[in-house]
Coordinates of C-alpha atoms in Angstrom, one line a residue:
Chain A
X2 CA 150.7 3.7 202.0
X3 CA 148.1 5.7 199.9
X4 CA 147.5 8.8 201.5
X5 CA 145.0 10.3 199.3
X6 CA 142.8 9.3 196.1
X7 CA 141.2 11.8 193.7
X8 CA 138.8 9.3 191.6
X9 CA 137.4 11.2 188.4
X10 CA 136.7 14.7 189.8
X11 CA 135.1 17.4 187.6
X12 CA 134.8 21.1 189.2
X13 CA 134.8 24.4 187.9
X14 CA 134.1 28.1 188.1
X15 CA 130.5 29.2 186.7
X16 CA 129.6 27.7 183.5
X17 CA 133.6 27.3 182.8
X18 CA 134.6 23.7 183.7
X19 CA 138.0 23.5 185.1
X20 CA 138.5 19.8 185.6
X21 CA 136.6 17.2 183.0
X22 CA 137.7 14.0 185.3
X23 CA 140.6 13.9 187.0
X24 CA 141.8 11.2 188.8
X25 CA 145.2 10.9 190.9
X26 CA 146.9 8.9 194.1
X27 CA 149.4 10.3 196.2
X28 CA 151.3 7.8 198.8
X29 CA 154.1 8.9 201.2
X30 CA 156.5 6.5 198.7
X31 CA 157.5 9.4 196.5
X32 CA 156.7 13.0 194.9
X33 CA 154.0 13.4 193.0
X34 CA 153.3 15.4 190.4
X35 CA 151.2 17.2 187.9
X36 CA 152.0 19.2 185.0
X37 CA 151.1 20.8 182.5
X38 CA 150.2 24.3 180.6
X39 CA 148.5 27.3 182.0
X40 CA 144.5 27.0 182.5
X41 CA 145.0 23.0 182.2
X42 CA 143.2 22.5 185.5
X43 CA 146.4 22.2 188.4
X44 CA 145.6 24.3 190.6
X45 CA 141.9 23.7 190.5
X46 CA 142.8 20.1 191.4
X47 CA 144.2 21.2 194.9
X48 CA 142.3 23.6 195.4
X49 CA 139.6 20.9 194.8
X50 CA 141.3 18.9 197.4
X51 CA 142.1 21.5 199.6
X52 CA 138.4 22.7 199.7
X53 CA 138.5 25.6 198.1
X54 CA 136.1 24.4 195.0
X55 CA 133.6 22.0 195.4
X56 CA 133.6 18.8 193.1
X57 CA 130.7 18.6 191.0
X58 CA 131.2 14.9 190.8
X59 CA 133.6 12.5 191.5
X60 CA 135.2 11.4 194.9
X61 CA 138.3 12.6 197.3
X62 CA 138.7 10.3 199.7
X63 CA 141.9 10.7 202.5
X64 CA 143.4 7.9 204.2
X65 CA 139.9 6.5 203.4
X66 CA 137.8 8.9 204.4
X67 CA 135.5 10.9 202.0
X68 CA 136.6 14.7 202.2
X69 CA 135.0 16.0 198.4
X70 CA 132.3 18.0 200.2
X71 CA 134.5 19.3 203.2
X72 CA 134.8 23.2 204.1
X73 CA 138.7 24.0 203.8
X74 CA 138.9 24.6 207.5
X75 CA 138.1 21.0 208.4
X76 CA 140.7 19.8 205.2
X77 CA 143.3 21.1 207.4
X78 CA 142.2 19.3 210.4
X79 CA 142.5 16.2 208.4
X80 CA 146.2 16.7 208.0
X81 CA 146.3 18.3 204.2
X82 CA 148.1 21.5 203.8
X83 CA 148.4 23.4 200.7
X84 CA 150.9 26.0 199.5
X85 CA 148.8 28.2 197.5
X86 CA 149.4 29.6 193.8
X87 CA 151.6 32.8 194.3
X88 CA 152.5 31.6 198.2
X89 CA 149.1 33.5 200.0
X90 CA 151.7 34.9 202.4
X91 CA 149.4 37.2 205.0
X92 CA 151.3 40.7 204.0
X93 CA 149.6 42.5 206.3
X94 CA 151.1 40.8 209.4
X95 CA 154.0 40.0 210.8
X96 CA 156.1 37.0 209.6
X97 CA 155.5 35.3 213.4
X98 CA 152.2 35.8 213.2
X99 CA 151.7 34.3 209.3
X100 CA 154.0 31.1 211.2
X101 CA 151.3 31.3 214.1
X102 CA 148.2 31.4 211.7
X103 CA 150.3 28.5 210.7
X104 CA 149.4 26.7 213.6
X105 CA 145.6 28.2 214.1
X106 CA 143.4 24.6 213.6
X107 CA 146.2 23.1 216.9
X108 CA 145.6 23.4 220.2
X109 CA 148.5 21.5 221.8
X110 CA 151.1 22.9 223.8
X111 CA 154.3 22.4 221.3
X112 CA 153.2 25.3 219.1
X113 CA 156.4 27.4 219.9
X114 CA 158.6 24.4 220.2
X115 CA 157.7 24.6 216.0
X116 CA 158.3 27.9 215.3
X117 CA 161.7 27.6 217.3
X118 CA 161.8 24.8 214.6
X119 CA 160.7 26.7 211.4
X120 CA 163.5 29.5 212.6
X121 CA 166.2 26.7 212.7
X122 CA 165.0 25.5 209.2
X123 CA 164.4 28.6 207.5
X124 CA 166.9 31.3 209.3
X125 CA 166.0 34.3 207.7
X126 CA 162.7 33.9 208.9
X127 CA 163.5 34.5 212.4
X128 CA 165.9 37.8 211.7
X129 CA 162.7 39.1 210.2
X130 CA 160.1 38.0 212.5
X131 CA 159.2 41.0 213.4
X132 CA 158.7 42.4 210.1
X133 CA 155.9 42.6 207.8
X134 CA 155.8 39.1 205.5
X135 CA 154.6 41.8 203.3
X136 CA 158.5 43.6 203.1
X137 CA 160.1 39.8 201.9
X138 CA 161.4 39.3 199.0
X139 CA 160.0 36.0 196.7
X140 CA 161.9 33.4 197.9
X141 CA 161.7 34.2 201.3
X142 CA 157.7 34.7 200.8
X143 CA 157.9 31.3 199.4
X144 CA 159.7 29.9 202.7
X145 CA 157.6 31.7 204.8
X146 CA 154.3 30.2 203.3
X147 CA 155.8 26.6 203.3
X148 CA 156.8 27.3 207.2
X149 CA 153.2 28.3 207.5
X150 CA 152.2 24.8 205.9
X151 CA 154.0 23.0 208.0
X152 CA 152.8 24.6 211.3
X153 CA 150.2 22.4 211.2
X154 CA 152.1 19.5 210.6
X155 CA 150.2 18.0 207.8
X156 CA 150.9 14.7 206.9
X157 CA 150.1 15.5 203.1
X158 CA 151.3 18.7 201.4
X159 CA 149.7 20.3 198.6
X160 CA 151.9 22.8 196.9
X161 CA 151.0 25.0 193.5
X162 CA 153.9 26.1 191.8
X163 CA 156.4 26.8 194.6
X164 CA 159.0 27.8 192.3
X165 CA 156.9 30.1 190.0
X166 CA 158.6 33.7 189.7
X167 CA 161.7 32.5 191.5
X168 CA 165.5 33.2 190.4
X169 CA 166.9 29.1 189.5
X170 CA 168.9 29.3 192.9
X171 CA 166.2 30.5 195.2
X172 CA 163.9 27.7 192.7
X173 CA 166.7 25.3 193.2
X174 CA 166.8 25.6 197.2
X175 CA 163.1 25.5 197.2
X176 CA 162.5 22.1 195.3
X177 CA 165.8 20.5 197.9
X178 CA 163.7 22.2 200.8
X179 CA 160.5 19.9 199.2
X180 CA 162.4 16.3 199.1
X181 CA 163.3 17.1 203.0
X182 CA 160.0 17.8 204.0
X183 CA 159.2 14.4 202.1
X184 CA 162.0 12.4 203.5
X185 CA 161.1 13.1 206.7
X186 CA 158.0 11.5 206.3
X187 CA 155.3 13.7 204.7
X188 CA 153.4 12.8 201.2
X189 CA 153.7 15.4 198.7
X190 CA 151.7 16.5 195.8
X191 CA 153.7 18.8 193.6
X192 CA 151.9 21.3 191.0
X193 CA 154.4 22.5 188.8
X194 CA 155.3 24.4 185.5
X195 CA 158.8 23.6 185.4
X196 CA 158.9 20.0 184.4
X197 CA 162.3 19.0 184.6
X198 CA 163.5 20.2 188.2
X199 CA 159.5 18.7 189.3
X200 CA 160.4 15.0 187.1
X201 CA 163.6 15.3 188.9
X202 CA 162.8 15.2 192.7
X203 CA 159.1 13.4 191.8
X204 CA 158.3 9.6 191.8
X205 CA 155.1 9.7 189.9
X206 CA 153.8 12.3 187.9
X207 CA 150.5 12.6 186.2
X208 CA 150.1 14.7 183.2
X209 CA 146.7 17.5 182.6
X210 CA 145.7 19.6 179.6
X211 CA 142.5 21.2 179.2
X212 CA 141.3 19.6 182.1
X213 CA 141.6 16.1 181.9
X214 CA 144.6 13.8 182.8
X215 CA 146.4 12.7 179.4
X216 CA 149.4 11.0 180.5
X217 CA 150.6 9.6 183.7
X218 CA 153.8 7.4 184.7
X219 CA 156.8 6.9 186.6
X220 CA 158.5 10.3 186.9
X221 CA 162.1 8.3 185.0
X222 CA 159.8 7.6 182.1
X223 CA 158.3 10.6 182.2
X224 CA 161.6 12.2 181.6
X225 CA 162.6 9.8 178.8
X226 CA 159.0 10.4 177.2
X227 CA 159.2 11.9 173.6
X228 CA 156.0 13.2 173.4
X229 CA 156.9 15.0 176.8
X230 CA 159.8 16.0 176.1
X231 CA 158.4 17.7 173.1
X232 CA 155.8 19.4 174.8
X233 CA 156.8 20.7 178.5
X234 CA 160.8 20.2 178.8
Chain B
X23 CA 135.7 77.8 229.9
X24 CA 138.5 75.9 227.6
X25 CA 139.2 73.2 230.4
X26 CA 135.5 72.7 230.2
X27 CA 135.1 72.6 226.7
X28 CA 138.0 69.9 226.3
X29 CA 136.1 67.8 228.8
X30 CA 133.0 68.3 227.3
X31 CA 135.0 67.6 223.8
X32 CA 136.5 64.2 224.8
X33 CA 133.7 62.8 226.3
X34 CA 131.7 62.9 222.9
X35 CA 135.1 62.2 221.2
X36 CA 134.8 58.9 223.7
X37 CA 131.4 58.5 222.3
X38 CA 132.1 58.5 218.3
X39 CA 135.5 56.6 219.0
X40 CA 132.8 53.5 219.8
X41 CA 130.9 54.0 217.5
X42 CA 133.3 54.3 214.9
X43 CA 135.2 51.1 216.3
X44 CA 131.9 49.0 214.9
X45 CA 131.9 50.3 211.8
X46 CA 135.9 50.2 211.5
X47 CA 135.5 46.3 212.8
X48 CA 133.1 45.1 210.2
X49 CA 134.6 47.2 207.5
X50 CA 137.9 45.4 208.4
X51 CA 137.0 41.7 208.5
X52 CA 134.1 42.3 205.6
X53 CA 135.0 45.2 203.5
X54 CA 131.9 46.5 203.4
X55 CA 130.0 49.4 205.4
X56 CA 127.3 48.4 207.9
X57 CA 124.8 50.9 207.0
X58 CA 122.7 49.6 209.2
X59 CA 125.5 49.6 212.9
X60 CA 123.8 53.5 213.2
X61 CA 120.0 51.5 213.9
X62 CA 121.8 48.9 216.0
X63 CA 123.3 51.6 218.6
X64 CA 119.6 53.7 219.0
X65 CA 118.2 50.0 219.6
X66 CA 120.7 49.3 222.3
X67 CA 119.9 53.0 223.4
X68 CA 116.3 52.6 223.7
X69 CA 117.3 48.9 224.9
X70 CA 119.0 50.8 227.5
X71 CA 116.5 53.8 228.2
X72 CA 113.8 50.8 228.7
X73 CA 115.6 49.6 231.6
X74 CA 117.4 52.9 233.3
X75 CA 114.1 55.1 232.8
X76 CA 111.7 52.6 233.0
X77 CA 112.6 50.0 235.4
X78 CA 115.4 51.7 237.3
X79 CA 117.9 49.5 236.8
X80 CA 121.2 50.0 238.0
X81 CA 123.9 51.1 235.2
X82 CA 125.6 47.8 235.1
X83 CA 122.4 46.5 234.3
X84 CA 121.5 48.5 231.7
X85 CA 124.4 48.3 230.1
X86 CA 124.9 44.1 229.8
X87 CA 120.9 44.8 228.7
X88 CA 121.4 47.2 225.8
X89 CA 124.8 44.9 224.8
X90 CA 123.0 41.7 224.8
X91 CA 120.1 43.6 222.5
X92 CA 122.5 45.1 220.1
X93 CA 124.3 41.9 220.0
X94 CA 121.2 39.6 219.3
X95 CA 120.4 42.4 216.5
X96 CA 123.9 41.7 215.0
X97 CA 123.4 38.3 215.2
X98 CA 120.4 38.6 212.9
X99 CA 121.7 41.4 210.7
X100 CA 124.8 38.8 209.7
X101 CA 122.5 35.3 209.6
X102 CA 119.4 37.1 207.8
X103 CA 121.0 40.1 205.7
X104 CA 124.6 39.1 205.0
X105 CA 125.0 34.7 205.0
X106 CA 122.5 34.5 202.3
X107 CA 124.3 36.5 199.9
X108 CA 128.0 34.9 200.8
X109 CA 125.6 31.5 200.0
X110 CA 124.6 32.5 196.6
X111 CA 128.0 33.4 196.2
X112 CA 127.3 37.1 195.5
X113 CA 130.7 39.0 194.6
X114 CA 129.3 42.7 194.3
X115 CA 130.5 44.4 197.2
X116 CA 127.2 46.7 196.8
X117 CA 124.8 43.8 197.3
X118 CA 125.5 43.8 201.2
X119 CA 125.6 47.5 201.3
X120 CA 122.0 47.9 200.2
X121 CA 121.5 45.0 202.5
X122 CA 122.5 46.8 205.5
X123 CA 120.7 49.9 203.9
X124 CA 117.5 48.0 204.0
X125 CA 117.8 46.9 207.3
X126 CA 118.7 50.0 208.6
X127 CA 115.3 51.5 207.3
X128 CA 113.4 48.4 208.5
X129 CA 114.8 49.2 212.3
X130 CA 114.5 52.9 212.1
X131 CA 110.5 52.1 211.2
X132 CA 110.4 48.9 213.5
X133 CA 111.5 51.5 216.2
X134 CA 109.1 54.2 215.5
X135 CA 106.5 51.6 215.5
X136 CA 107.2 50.2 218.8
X137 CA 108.7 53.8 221.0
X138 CA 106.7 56.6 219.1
X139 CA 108.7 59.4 218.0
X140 CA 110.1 62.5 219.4
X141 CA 112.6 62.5 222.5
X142 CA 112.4 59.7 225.2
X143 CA 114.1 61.0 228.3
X144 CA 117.0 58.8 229.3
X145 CA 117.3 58.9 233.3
X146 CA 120.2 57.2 235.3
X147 CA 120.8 57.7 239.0
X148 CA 124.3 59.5 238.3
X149 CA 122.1 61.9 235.6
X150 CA 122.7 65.5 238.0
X151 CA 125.7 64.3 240.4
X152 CA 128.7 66.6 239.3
X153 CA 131.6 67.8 241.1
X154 CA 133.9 70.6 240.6
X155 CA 137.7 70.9 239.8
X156 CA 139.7 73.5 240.0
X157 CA 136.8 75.8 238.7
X158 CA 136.1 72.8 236.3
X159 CA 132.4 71.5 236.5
X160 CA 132.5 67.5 236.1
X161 CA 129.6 65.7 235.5
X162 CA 130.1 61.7 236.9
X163 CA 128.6 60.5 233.7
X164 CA 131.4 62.2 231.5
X165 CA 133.1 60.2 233.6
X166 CA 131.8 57.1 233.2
X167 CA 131.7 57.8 229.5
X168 CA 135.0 58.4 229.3
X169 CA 136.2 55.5 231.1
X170 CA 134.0 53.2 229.0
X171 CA 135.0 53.7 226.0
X172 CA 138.6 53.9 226.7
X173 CA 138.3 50.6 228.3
X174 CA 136.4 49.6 225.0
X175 CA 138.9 50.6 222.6
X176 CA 141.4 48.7 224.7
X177 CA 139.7 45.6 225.1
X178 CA 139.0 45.8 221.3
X179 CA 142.4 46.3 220.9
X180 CA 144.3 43.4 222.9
X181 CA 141.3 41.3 221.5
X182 CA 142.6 41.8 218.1
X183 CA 146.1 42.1 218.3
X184 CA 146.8 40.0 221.6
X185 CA 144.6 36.6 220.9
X186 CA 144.4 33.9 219.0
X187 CA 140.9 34.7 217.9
X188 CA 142.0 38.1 216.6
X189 CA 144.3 36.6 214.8
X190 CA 142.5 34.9 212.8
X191 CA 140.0 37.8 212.4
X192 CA 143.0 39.8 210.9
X193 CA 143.4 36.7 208.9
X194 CA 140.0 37.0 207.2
X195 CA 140.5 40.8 207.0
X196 CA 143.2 40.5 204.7
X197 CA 142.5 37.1 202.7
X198 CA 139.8 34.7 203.8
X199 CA 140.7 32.3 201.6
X200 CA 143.7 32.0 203.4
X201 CA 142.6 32.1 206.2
X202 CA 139.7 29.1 205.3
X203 CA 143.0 26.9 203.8
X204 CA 145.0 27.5 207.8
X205 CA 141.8 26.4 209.2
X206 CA 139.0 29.2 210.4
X207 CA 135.6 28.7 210.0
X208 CA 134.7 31.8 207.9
X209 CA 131.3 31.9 208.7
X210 CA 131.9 32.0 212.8
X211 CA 134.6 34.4 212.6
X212 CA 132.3 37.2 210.5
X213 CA 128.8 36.2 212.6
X214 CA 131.7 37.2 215.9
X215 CA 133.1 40.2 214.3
X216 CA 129.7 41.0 213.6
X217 CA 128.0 40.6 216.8
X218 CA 130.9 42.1 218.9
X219 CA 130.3 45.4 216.6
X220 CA 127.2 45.2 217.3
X221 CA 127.7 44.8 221.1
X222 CA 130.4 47.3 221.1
X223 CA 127.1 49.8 219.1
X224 CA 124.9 48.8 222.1
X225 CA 127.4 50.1 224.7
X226 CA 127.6 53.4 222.5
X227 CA 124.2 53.9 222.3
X228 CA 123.9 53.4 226.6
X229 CA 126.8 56.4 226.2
X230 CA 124.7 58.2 224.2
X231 CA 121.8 58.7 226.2
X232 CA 123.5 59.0 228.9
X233 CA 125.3 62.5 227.5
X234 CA 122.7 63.8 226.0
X235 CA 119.5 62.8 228.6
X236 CA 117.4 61.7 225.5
X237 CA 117.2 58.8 222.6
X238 CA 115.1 59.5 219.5
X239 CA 114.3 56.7 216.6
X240 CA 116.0 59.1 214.7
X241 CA 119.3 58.9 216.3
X242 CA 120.6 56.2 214.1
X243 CA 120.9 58.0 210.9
X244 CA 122.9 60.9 212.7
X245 CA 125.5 59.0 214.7
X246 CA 125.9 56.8 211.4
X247 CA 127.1 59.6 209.7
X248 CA 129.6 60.8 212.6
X249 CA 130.8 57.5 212.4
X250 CA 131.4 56.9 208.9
X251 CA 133.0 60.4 208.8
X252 CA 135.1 58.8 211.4
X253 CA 136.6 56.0 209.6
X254 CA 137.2 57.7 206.5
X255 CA 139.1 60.0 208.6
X256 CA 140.7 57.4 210.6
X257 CA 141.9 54.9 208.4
X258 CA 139.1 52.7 207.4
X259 CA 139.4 49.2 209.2
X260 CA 141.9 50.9 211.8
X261 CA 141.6 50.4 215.2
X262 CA 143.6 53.5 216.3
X263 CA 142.3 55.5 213.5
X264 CA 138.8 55.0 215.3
X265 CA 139.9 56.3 218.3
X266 CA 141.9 59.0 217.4
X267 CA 139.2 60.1 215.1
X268 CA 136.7 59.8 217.2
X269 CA 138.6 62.8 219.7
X270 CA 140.0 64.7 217.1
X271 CA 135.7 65.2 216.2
X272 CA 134.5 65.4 219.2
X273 CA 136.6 68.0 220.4
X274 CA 136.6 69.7 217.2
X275 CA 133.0 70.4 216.8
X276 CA 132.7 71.3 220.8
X277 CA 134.9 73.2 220.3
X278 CA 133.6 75.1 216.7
X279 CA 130.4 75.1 218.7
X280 CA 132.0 77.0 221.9
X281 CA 133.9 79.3 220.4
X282 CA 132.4 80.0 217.0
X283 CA 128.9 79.3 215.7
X284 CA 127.0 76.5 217.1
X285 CA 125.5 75.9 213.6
X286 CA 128.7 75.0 211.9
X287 CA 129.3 71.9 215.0
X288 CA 127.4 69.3 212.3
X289 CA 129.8 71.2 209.6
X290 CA 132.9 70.0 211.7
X291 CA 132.9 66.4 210.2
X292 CA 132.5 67.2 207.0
X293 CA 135.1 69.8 206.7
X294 CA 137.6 67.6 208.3
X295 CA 136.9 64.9 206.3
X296 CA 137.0 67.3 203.3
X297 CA 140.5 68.2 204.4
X298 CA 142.1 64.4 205.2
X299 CA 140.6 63.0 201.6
X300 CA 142.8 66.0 199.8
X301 CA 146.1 65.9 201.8
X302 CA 145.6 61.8 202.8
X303 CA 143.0 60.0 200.7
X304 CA 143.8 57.0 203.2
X305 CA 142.9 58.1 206.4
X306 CA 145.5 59.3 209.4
X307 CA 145.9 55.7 210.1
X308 CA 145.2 54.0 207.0
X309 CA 147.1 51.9 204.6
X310 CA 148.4 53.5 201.5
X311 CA 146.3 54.4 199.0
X312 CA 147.8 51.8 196.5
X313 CA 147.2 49.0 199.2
X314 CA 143.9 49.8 199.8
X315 CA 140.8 47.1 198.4
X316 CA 137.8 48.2 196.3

């Protein structure tokens, strides 16, 4: 089922235009991805969709419903979380209370049950629960803030770069941690640098530079792709 | 004569630790100094003086009046002064400064406009009942003073550490983008930190008149500058810092004014402050300096 379409978006920052038309599909069959260089328009693209930057044309619709023009707060409420650029861990509280933030835009009752969850799933978090986020290290900053996501059990995830400034084995337990949260059932849009480990776990994968989508396919062709391979693996 | 000078010493430290608590609040969620919080506790003062002197009215009264004013003044110091320039998407931190500046001159004149100048006695029925303690002379309203604005700082306190809303209002503090993506409504959560400043300035300003007997148009610019001294003592945007600052002056300069020269009492703040920015540029409470945002 398509979860979410992005149909020829432009947005950008002042007089500097970010995206010049961007248009992707995300569906709960498979990973999706985008790549490409630095400054080619990725994480203006979910931060587009997350509400962050507002479109100065084109359309976002979710599960059919038009969310270009929605204040980030209500995004959430839709079901879209996003992992921001550099994790947007809260440093100066504790790493319960980041997981609670987590779960700010619920109000049901099963809000601990999750966190009980998030410390099965991610067991370092609860030995420092206490602690400021602020005092982990990268790639537990990088759990923490995809426990936070999930808190408020999207049914799509946004994430931008999840493995940037990671060591390969905290990188490599990061993208397995990703096809879980997929395989159990939540559609995931995957912003990455490193192409290969993103190709590898991904279904679909659209291409950016400078702004605008130049290449988009199955994530096998991708791979196999000469021009690709030239250029990003 | 010391027992009686610590009294007298908390009780205006009770004083500025409310006071400071609004301007440590908005500082916190906003990062910017409410120059005008200073105007917003003389209106809920003269808010206050309207109904005790005035009408009568019982302290409870005047009190949920001068809050309610204060409050309605916040309200229209974040939706007139402050929105519009998050709307335009102004990033200069100075832009709402001089904001707040302007309103604070625009009250201060609104004020004089509508109560005159000079002092405007403030009268409450507990004004002359003391009692005495072991040689101590109490006055009821140091008291109540007291009492208030501990049970302030606590209230502020469990508020933001023990709720969901102050949560998310330490949420915004550190990153409102963040916070936005997790799902708070920016706008509501600075018009509430805003207003409940501002209510917590209206309950100062009742305080106020009632230690001192008087409120003046002019009171504002004053007990603005206590309570900026207060938080750059304190630790700006701490809650404890706030408090603890807000003794540590008000003792001091009773104290300075007791025992040494009664001239020097205004010098206290600016001393201490003198003294914290050279040994801990951050405040006794405060983050680290390398921590700490522009």
């Amino acid at each position: 089922m398509v979860e979410l379409t992005a149909d020829g978006v432009e947005a950008g920052y002042g007089h500097v235009q970010a995206l010049r038309g961007v248009s992707v599909s995300v569906s709960t069959h498979g990973i999706v991805s985008v790549l490409g260089a630095n400054g080619a328009g990725k994480t203006t693209l979910l931060k587009a969709i997350a509400g962050l930057v507002e479109p100065s044309s084109g359309k976002i619709l979710y599960r059919g419903i038009d969310i270009t023009k929605e204040r980030p707060d209500r995004i959430v409420r839709h079901g879209i979380a996003l992992v921001p650029e550099g994790r947007g861990i809260l440093t100066r509280m504790t790493v319960l209370d980041n997981l609670r933030m987590g779960a700010y835009c619920r109000s049901d009752g099963n809000i601990n049950g999750d966190i009980e969850e998030m410390f099965n799933r991610f067991p370092i978090l609860r030995e420092r629960q206490g602690r400021y986020a602020g005092t982990l290290s990268g790639g537990q900053r990088q759990m923490l803030s995809i426990a936070r996501a999930l808190m408020s059990r999207p049914s799509l995830l946004l994430l931008d770069e999840p493995s940037m400034g990671l060591a390969p084995k905290a990188a490599s337990a990061v993208f397995a941690m990703i096809c879980e949260i997929h395989a159990r059932g939540t559609a995931v849009l995957l912003v990455e640098q490193n192409a290969v480990q993103a190709l590898k776990i991904s279904a679909y994968a659209y291409v950016l530079e400078s702004g605008a989508g130049v290449l988009q396919g199955s994530a096998e062709d991708l791979l196999k792709d000469r021009a690709i391979q030239k250029s990003y693996l | 004569m010391l027992a009686q000078q610590l009294i007298n010493g908390i009780t205006l430290g009770g004083i500025y630790a409310v006071v400071a608590l609004g301007y440590t609040m908005v500082f916190g969620v906003l990062d910017i100094i409410n120059m005008a919080h200073g105007e917003v506790v003389m209106f809920g003062a003269f808010a206050g003086m309207l109904l005790a002197s005035g009408l009568g009215a019982p302290l409870w009264a005047v009190f949920a009046g001068a809050v309610i004013a204060a409050g309605a003044l916040g309200y229209l110091l974040e939706l007139l002064s402050l929105r519009p320039l998050r709307r335009r998407r102004v990033t200069a931190k100075l832009a709402p400064l001089i904001s707040t500046i302007g309103v604070s001159i625009l009250l201060e004149n609104v004020a004089l406009k509508l109560f005159g100048p000079g002092n405007h006695p403030f009268k409450t029925p507990l004004s002359d009942m003391k009692f005495s303690l072991a040689g101590v002379d109490i006055y009821l309203v140091q008291m109540v003073i007291l009492g208030i604005s501990l049970m302030l700082a606590a209230a502020l306190y469990l508020w933001l550490y023990r709720t969901k809303e102050g949560l998310s209002l330490r949420a915004v503090a550190e990153d409102s983008e963040i916070a936005s993506i997790l799902g708070v409504n920016i706008d509501r959560a600075i018009t509430i930190t805003v207003v409940t400043a501002s209510m917590a300035g209206g309950a100062a300003g009742v305080l106020i008149g009632m230690a001192y007997s008087n409120v003046s148009t002019q009171m504002g610019v004053s007990i603005g500058l206590k309570g900026l001294a207060i938080i750059i003592f304190g630790g700006m945007g701490s809650v404890g810092g706030a408090v603890a600052g807000g003794l540590i002056l008000g003792l001091a300069e009773t104290l300075i004014a007791a025992y040494w020269d009664s001239g020097y009492r205004d010098a206290a703040a600016f001393f201490i402050i003198t003294l914290v920015l050279l040994v801990r540029p951050q405040g006794l409470f405060g983050r680290d300096a390398a921590a700490m945002r522009h």
